[in-house]
Coordinates of C-alpha atoms in Angstrom, one line a residue:
Chain A
X308 CA -3.9 92.9 97.8
X309 CA -6.4 90.2 98.9
X310 CA -8.8 89.1 96.2
X311 CA -11.3 86.3 95.7
X312 CA -11.2 84.8 92.2
X313 CA -13.8 82.4 91.0
X314 CA -13.6 80.2 87.9
X315 CA -16.6 78.5 86.3
X316 CA -18.0 77.1 83.1
X317 CA -15.1 74.7 82.8
X318 CA -12.3 77.2 83.4
X319 CA -11.8 75.7 86.8
X320 CA -10.4 72.7 85.1
X321 CA -7.4 74.8 84.0
X322 CA -6.5 75.6 87.6
X323 CA -6.5 72.4 89.5
X324 CA -10.3 71.9 89.3
X325 CA -10.6 74.5 92.1
X326 CA -13.4 77.0 91.6
X327 CA -12.6 79.5 94.3
X328 CA -9.1 80.9 94.9
X329 CA -8.4 83.4 97.7
X330 CA -5.2 85.1 96.6
X331 CA -2.9 87.7 97.8
X332 CA -1.2 89.6 95.1
X333 CA 2.0 91.6 95.7
X334 CA 1.9 94.8 93.8
X335 CA 4.8 95.9 91.8
X336 CA 6.9 98.9 92.9
X337 CA 4.9 98.9 96.2
X338 CA 2.2 100.8 94.4
X339 CA -1.3 100.3 95.8
X340 CA -2.8 100.0 92.3
X341 CA -3.8 96.9 90.4
X342 CA -5.8 96.7 87.2
X343 CA -7.5 93.8 85.6
X344 CA -4.7 93.8 83.1
X345 CA -2.2 93.1 85.9
X346 CA -4.5 90.5 87.4
X347 CA -4.9 88.6 84.1
X348 CA -1.2 88.3 83.7
X349 CA -0.8 87.3 87.3
X350 CA -3.5 84.6 86.9
X351 CA -2.0 83.3 83.7
X352 CA 1.4 82.9 85.4
X353 CA 0.3 81.7 88.8
X354 CA -3.0 79.9 88.6
X355 CA -3.5 78.5 85.0
X356 CA -1.8 75.1 84.9
X357 CA -2.8 74.0 81.5
X358 CA -4.2 75.1 78.1
X359 CA -3.9 78.9 78.8
X360 CA -5.4 79.5 75.3
X361 CA -8.7 78.4 76.7
X362 CA -8.5 81.4 79.1
X363 CA -6.7 84.1 77.2
X364 CA -6.3 85.4 73.7
X365 CA -3.7 88.1 73.3
X366 CA -3.5 90.2 76.5
X367 CA -7.2 89.8 77.4
X368 CA -9.6 86.9 78.0
X369 CA -10.7 84.7 75.2
X370 CA -14.0 85.9 73.6
X371 CA -16.8 84.0 75.3
X372 CA -15.4 84.3 78.8
X373 CA -17.6 86.4 81.0
X374 CA -15.8 88.5 83.5
X375 CA -17.6 90.0 86.6
X376 CA -15.9 92.3 89.1
X377 CA -18.0 92.4 92.2
X378 CA -20.9 91.0 90.3
X379 CA -20.7 93.6 87.6
X380 CA -19.8 92.9 84.0
X381 CA -16.3 94.3 83.5
X382 CA -17.5 95.9 80.3
X383 CA -19.2 98.5 82.5
X384 CA -16.0 99.2 84.5
X385 CA -13.5 99.6 81.7
X386 CA -12.4 95.9 81.1
X387 CA -8.6 95.7 81.2
X388 CA -8.4 99.2 82.8
X389 CA -10.7 98.3 85.6
X390 CA -8.9 99.1 88.8
X391 CA -9.2 96.6 91.6
X392 CA -9.4 97.2 95.3
X393 CA -8.8 95.2 98.4
X394 CA -11.3 92.3 98.9
X395 CA -12.8 92.5 95.4
X396 CA -14.4 89.4 93.9
X397 CA -13.5 88.6 90.3
X398 CA -15.4 85.9 88.4
X399 CA -14.4 84.3 85.2
X400 CA -16.9 82.0 83.5
X401 CA -16.5 80.4 80.1
X402 CA -19.6 80.3 77.8
X403 CA -17.9 78.2 75.2
X404 CA -19.1 74.8 76.3
X405 CA -22.3 73.4 75.0
X406 CA -25.6 74.5 76.5
Chain B
X1220 CA -17.0 102.7 78.2
X1221 CA -15.5 104.9 80.9
X1222 CA -12.3 106.8 80.9
X1223 CA -9.2 104.6 81.4
X1224 CA -8.5 104.1 85.1
X1225 CA -10.6 107.0 86.1
X1226 CA -13.5 104.9 87.2
X1227 CA -15.4 106.0 90.3
X1228 CA -16.6 102.7 91.7
X1229 CA -20.3 102.1 91.8
X1230 CA -21.4 105.4 90.3
X1231 CA -23.1 104.1 87.3
X1232 CA -26.8 103.5 87.8
X1233 CA -29.2 101.3 86.0
X1234 CA -30.6 103.2 83.0
X1235 CA -34.0 101.6 83.5
X1236 CA -34.8 102.0 87.2
X1237 CA -32.2 104.7 87.8
X1238 CA -31.9 103.3 91.3
X1239 CA -29.7 100.3 91.6
X1240 CA -26.1 99.9 90.4
X1241 CA -25.8 98.7 86.8
X1242 CA -24.4 95.2 86.6
X1243 CA -25.0 94.1 83.0
X1244 CA -24.6 95.5 79.6
X1245 CA -27.4 94.2 77.3
X1246 CA -25.8 93.2 74.0
X1247 CA -28.8 94.2 71.9
X1248 CA -29.3 97.7 73.2
X1249 CA -25.9 98.3 74.9
X1250 CA -28.0 99.6 77.9
X1251 CA -26.5 99.4 81.3
X1252 CA -28.9 97.8 83.6
X1253 CA -29.1 96.4 87.2
X1254 CA -29.6 92.8 88.0
X1255 CA -33.4 93.0 88.7
X1256 CA -34.0 94.9 85.5
X1257 CA -31.9 92.4 83.7
X1258 CA -34.0 89.5 85.0
X1259 CA -37.1 91.4 84.0
X1260 CA -35.9 92.3 80.5
X1261 CA -34.6 88.7 79.9
X1262 CA -37.8 87.0 81.0
X1263 CA -40.1 89.4 79.3
X1264 CA -38.3 89.1 76.0
X1265 CA -38.9 85.4 76.1
X1266 CA -42.5 85.9 77.1
X1267 CA -42.9 88.3 74.1
X1268 CA -41.5 85.6 71.7
X1269 CA -43.9 83.1 73.1
X1270 CA -46.9 85.4 72.8
X1271 CA -46.0 86.9 69.4
X1272 CA -45.4 83.6 67.8
X1273 CA -48.3 81.9 69.6
X1274 CA -46.0 79.1 70.6
X1275 CA -48.3 77.4 73.1
X1276 CA -52.0 76.8 73.7
X1277 CA -53.5 76.3 77.2
X1278 CA -53.5 72.7 78.4
X1279 CA -50.7 71.6 76.1
X1280 CA -48.1 69.1 77.3
X1281 CA -44.6 70.5 76.6
X1282 CA -41.3 68.6 76.9
X1283 CA -38.2 70.7 77.6
X1284 CA -35.1 69.1 76.1
X1285 CA -32.8 69.2 79.1
X1286 CA -29.1 68.4 79.0
X1287 CA -28.1 69.8 82.3
X1288 CA -26.2 72.5 80.5
X1289 CA -26.7 76.2 81.1
X1290 CA -29.1 76.9 78.2
X1291 CA -31.6 74.2 78.9
X1292 CA -31.4 74.8 82.7
X1293 CA -32.2 78.5 82.1
X1294 CA -35.0 77.4 79.8
X1295 CA -36.5 75.0 82.4
X1296 CA -36.3 77.7 85.0
X1297 CA -37.7 80.5 83.0
X1298 CA -40.4 78.5 81.3
X1299 CA -41.7 77.1 84.5
X1300 CA -41.6 80.7 86.0
X1301 CA -43.5 82.2 83.0
X1302 CA -46.0 79.4 83.0
X1303 CA -46.9 80.2 86.6
X1304 CA -46.7 84.0 86.2
X1305 CA -48.7 84.3 83.0
X1306 CA -51.0 81.3 83.4
X1307 CA -49.9 79.6 80.2
X1308 CA -51.6 76.5 81.5
X1309 CA -48.8 74.2 80.3
X1310 CA -47.9 70.8 81.6
X1311 CA -44.1 70.9 81.5
X1312 CA -41.8 67.9 81.5
X1313 CA -38.0 67.5 81.4
X1314 CA -36.7 65.2 78.7
X1315 CA -33.1 64.1 78.7
X1316 CA -31.1 61.8 76.4
X1317 CA -28.5 59.5 77.9
X1318 CA -26.0 59.0 75.1
X1319 CA -23.9 56.7 77.3
X1320 CA -20.8 58.8 77.6
X1321 CA -19.0 57.9 80.8
X1322 CA -17.6 60.9 82.7
X1323 CA -19.8 63.4 80.9
X1324 CA -23.4 62.5 80.4
X1325 CA -23.7 60.5 83.6
X1326 CA -22.6 63.7 85.5
X1327 CA -24.8 66.0 83.6
X1328 CA -27.8 63.7 84.1
X1329 CA -27.3 64.1 87.8
X1330 CA -27.7 67.8 87.3
X1331 CA -31.0 67.2 85.5
X1332 CA -32.1 64.9 88.3
X1333 CA -31.5 67.8 90.7
X1334 CA -33.4 70.2 88.4
X1335 CA -36.3 67.8 88.5
X1336 CA -36.6 68.4 92.2
X1337 CA -35.7 72.1 92.1
X1338 CA -38.3 73.0 89.5
X1339 CA -40.8 70.3 90.4
X1340 CA -41.0 69.0 86.8
X1341 CA -41.4 65.3 85.9
X1342 CA -38.3 63.9 84.2
X1343 CA -38.0 61.3 81.4
X1344 CA -34.6 59.9 80.3
X1345 CA -34.3 58.0 77.1
X1346 CA -31.0 56.2 76.4
X1347 CA -29.1 55.4 73.2
X1348 CA -28.5 51.9 74.7
X1349 CA -32.2 51.2 74.9
X1350 CA -33.2 52.8 71.6
X1351 CA -30.3 51.7 69.4
X1352 CA -28.5 49.0 71.4
X1353 CA -25.3 51.1 71.4
X1354 CA -23.8 53.6 73.8
X1355 CA -21.7 56.5 72.5
X1356 CA -18.7 55.0 74.3
X1357 CA -19.2 51.8 72.3
X1358 CA -19.7 53.8 69.0
X1359 CA -16.5 55.8 69.6
X1360 CA -14.6 52.5 70.3
X1361 CA -15.6 51.5 66.8
X1362 CA -15.5 54.7 64.8
X1363 CA -12.9 56.7 66.7
X1364 CA -12.9 60.5 67.2
X1365 CA -13.8 61.4 63.7
X1366 CA -17.5 61.7 62.7
X1367 CA -18.5 60.5 66.1
X1368 CA -20.5 63.7 66.6
X1369 CA -22.5 62.9 63.4
X1370 CA -23.7 59.7 65.1
X1371 CA -24.5 61.4 68.3
X1372 CA -26.3 64.3 66.6
X1373 CA -28.5 62.1 64.4
X1374 CA -29.3 59.8 67.2
X1375 CA -30.0 62.6 69.7
X1376 CA -32.5 64.3 67.4
X1377 CA -34.4 61.1 67.0
X1378 CA -34.1 60.1 70.6
X1379 CA -35.7 63.4 71.7
X1380 CA -38.6 62.8 69.3
X1381 CA -39.1 59.3 70.6
X1382 CA -38.9 60.5 74.2
X1383 CA -41.4 63.2 73.4
X1384 CA -43.8 60.7 71.9
X1385 CA -43.4 58.5 75.0
X1386 CA -44.4 61.5 77.1
X1387 CA -47.3 62.1 74.7
X1388 CA -46.4 65.8 74.5
X1389 CA -47.7 68.3 72.0
X1390 CA -44.4 70.2 71.6
X1391 CA -40.8 69.9 72.3
X1392 CA -38.9 73.1 73.3
X1393 CA -35.1 73.4 73.2
X1394 CA -32.7 76.0 74.7
X1395 CA -31.1 77.0 71.4
X1396 CA -30.1 80.6 71.6
X1397 CA -29.0 83.2 69.1
X1398 CA -25.4 82.0 69.2
X1399 CA -26.4 78.4 68.4
X1400 CA -28.6 79.5 65.6
X1401 CA -26.0 81.8 64.1
X1402 CA -23.5 78.8 64.3
X1403 CA -26.0 76.6 62.5
X1404 CA -26.5 79.2 59.7
X1405 CA -22.8 79.3 59.1
X1406 CA -22.4 75.5 59.2
X1407 CA -25.3 75.0 56.8
X1408 CA -23.8 77.6 54.5
X1409 CA -20.4 75.9 54.6
X1410 CA -22.0 72.5 54.0
X1411 CA -24.2 73.8 51.2
X1412 CA -27.2 72.4 53.0
X1413 CA -29.9 74.7 51.6
X1414 CA -32.8 72.6 52.9
X1415 CA -31.6 73.0 56.5
X1416 CA -30.4 76.6 55.9
X1417 CA -33.9 77.7 55.1
X1418 CA -35.5 76.1 58.2
X1419 CA -32.8 76.5 60.8
X1420 CA -33.7 80.1 61.7
X1421 CA -37.4 79.3 62.4
X1422 CA -38.7 79.5 65.9
X1423 CA -41.0 76.6 65.3
X1424 CA -40.1 73.7 63.0
X1425 CA -41.6 70.3 62.2
X1426 CA -45.2 71.6 62.4
X1427 CA -46.2 69.0 59.8
X1428 CA -44.5 66.2 61.8
X1429 CA -45.8 64.5 64.9
X1430 CA -44.1 66.8 67.4
X1431 CA -43.3 70.4 66.5
X1432 CA -40.1 71.9 68.0
X1433 CA -39.8 75.4 69.3
X1434 CA -36.8 77.5 70.3
X1435 CA -38.2 80.2 72.6
X1436 CA -34.7 81.7 73.1
X1437 CA -34.4 82.5 69.4
X1438 CA -33.2 85.2 68.8
X1439 CA -32.2 86.2 72.4
X1440 CA -28.8 87.8 72.6
X1441 CA -28.7 88.2 76.4
X1442 CA -26.0 86.4 78.3
X1443 CA -27.5 83.1 79.6
X1444 CA -24.4 82.6 81.6
X1445 CA -24.9 85.9 83.4
X1446 CA -28.5 85.0 84.2
X1447 CA -27.6 81.5 85.3
X1448 CA -24.8 82.8 87.5
X1449 CA -26.7 85.6 89.1
X1450 CA -29.7 83.3 89.7
X1451 CA -27.3 80.6 91.1
X1452 CA -28.9 78.0 88.8
X1453 CA -27.5 74.5 89.1
X1454 CA -26.1 73.6 85.7
X1455 CA -23.3 71.4 84.4
X1456 CA -20.5 72.8 82.3
X1457 CA -18.0 70.3 81.1
X1458 CA -17.2 69.9 77.5
X1459 CA -18.2 66.6 76.0
X1460 CA -15.1 64.4 76.1
X1461 CA -15.7 63.3 72.5
X1462 CA -16.3 66.7 70.9
X1463 CA -12.9 68.5 70.5
X1464 CA -12.8 67.7 66.8
X1465 CA -16.4 68.8 66.1
X1466 CA -16.7 71.2 63.2
X1467 CA -19.2 73.3 65.3
X1468 CA -16.4 74.3 67.7
X1469 CA -14.7 76.4 64.9
X1470 CA -18.0 78.1 64.1
X1471 CA -18.6 78.9 67.7
X1472 CA -15.2 80.5 68.2
X1473 CA -15.7 82.6 65.1
X1474 CA -19.1 83.8 66.3
X1475 CA -17.6 84.7 69.7
X1476 CA -14.9 86.7 68.0
X1477 CA -17.5 88.6 66.0
X1478 CA -19.6 89.1 69.1
X1479 CA -16.7 90.9 70.8
X1480 CA -16.4 93.3 67.9
X1481 CA -20.1 93.9 67.6
X1482 CA -22.7 91.9 69.5
X1483 CA -25.4 92.4 67.0
X1484 CA -23.4 90.7 64.3
X1485 CA -25.0 87.5 65.7
X1486 CA -28.5 88.8 64.9
X1487 CA -27.3 89.9 61.4
X1488 CA -26.0 86.3 60.6
X1489 CA -29.4 84.9 61.6
X1490 CA -31.1 87.6 59.5
X1491 CA -29.0 86.6 56.5
X1492 CA -29.9 83.0 57.1
X1493 CA -33.6 84.0 57.1
X1494 CA -33.1 86.0 53.9
X1495 CA -31.7 83.1 51.9
X1496 CA -34.6 82.1 49.7
X1497 CA -34.5 78.9 47.7
X1498 CA -35.4 79.4 44.1
X1499 CA -38.8 77.9 43.5
X1500 CA -37.4 75.8 40.6
X1501 CA -34.9 74.1 42.9
X1502 CA -35.8 70.5 43.6
X1503 CA -35.9 70.1 47.4
X1504 CA -35.7 66.8 49.2
X1505 CA -39.2 65.5 49.8
X1506 CA -40.1 64.5 53.3
X1507 CA -41.4 61.0 53.6
X1508 CA -41.1 58.3 56.2
X1509 CA -38.3 55.8 56.8
X1510 CA -39.2 52.3 55.5
X1511 CA -37.5 50.7 58.4
X1512 CA -38.6 52.6 61.5
X1513 CA -41.3 55.0 60.3
X1514 CA -39.4 58.2 61.4
X1515 CA -39.5 61.2 59.0
X1516 CA -36.9 60.9 56.3
X1517 CA -36.3 62.3 52.8
X1518 CA -34.6 59.1 51.8
X1519 CA -35.7 55.4 51.8
X1520 CA -34.2 54.9 55.2
X1521 CA -33.7 57.7 57.8
X1522 CA -30.2 58.7 58.7
X1523 CA -30.3 57.0 62.1
X1524 CA -31.3 53.7 60.5
X1525 CA -28.5 54.0 57.9
X1526 CA -25.9 54.8 60.6
X1527 CA -27.2 52.0 62.8
X1528 CA -27.2 49.5 60.0
X1529 CA -23.5 50.4 59.3
X1530 CA -22.6 49.9 63.0
X1531 CA -24.4 46.6 63.2
X1532 CA -22.8 45.3 60.0
X1533 CA -19.4 46.3 61.1
X1534 CA -19.2 49.1 58.5
X1535 CA -19.5 52.1 60.7
X1536 CA -18.4 54.5 57.9
X1537 CA -21.4 53.7 55.9
X1538 CA -23.7 56.7 55.8
X1539 CA -21.0 59.2 56.7
X1540 CA -20.2 61.7 54.1
X1541 CA -21.9 62.7 50.9
X1542 CA -23.1 59.4 49.4
X1543 CA -26.7 60.1 50.3
X1544 CA -29.4 57.9 49.2
X1545 CA -27.1 55.1 48.3
X1546 CA -27.3 53.3 51.5
X1547 CA -30.2 51.4 52.9
X1548 CA -30.4 49.3 49.8
X1549 CA -28.6 46.0 50.4
X1550 CA -27.1 46.0 46.9
X1551 CA -25.6 49.5 47.3
X1552 CA -23.1 49.1 44.4
X1553 CA -20.6 51.7 43.3
X1554 CA -22.4 53.0 40.2
X1555 CA -25.5 53.7 42.3
X1556 CA -23.4 55.6 44.8
X1557 CA -21.9 57.7 42.0
X1558 CA -25.3 58.4 40.5
X1559 CA -26.7 59.6 43.7
X1560 CA -23.8 62.0 44.1
X1561 CA -24.2 63.4 40.6
X1562 CA -27.9 63.6 41.0
X1563 CA -27.6 65.6 44.2
X1564 CA -29.2 69.0 43.8
X1565 CA -27.0 71.8 44.8
X1566 CA -29.8 74.3 44.7
X1567 CA -29.6 77.9 43.6
X1568 CA -29.6 80.6 46.1
X1569 CA -31.0 84.0 45.7
X1570 CA -31.6 86.8 48.2

């Protein structure tokens, strides 16, 4: 599944200082289904190079990290259960840095 | 929240206009709203705060404390928009402080320079080097990574006031939002600083001083980052290279944990801060002026002069910690220090 991932608010520093990542994620068992939960664990394994605790806490994002799926707050789409589709854009922005 | 995995994409509509797709959940009301309605709600809430508290008068000169970070960038954008839209008649300026932190402030100041052009607002930059003769880089070389934020905080506060008086403004506005104020309430509680606790929740402070300060974003709970992201505002978001040990970071993380459980908890903390009343019999520090520089101070010398004196005398730890009132006098002997600690009023708190 092709997705565009964007990191901001300092989170890009955790993944080679690159803000936008176009990724292709192989689904497990050949199923055509991917949830945000799957994506987060994929990102943690494949993109986050340092200080993963700045990005995640437990199995979800750290409090203070804004997540948008296609420009819509993931709280409206079911957070971890949000199912992703081909060409979706997922944005992660940390709000923890100073204003 | 919708049923697990059963989401039909794009079905949920904005509960205000009932037309566009909802994009944002407002923390205060938990309403699901679309982008345009979010902008409108966000901006009109700030307008309401400004009107309700009569923050400004037509013709006033107002400096916006601008760090290049998200909050002050949103403040500069929204305030200049509201000023045009509602004819506040304000003369707005951007005011930045250059602490002299290589790799951090130099980059964020570039953002402020771009904002100056983007919003058409005149910019004034005041630097620690010019005001105090020291950059933060030099201070950290001497003091290390402990207490460095104390120097920076004390110097910045005064630097903003000095910059504001150079600009001859009537008011200084800062982008402190509900998160920041809730953090400050907790920090003041933990430090037992009752004098600050009782004033940190006010929208306007320092009305008796030369330049009052306002926080038009108090007590806004909306996500500034969502606003800044959707509006594609140009802001800088790197953590200060000297701040990882700052006490405030722990308070911030705690607040963010609470917010996840219940967003309004932030407003409740601010409310409890407001409800702390100092018993009338408590002796509060009296506001006077610093004998050395004339800045407001409750002691003989203001905190900035005490810290600066320590730096210049090669005793940078002077003025750090609890021995208030002891420094500033050249003969600051031990017994005097002790006396000032014992004499420190803890203050009684009642709700």
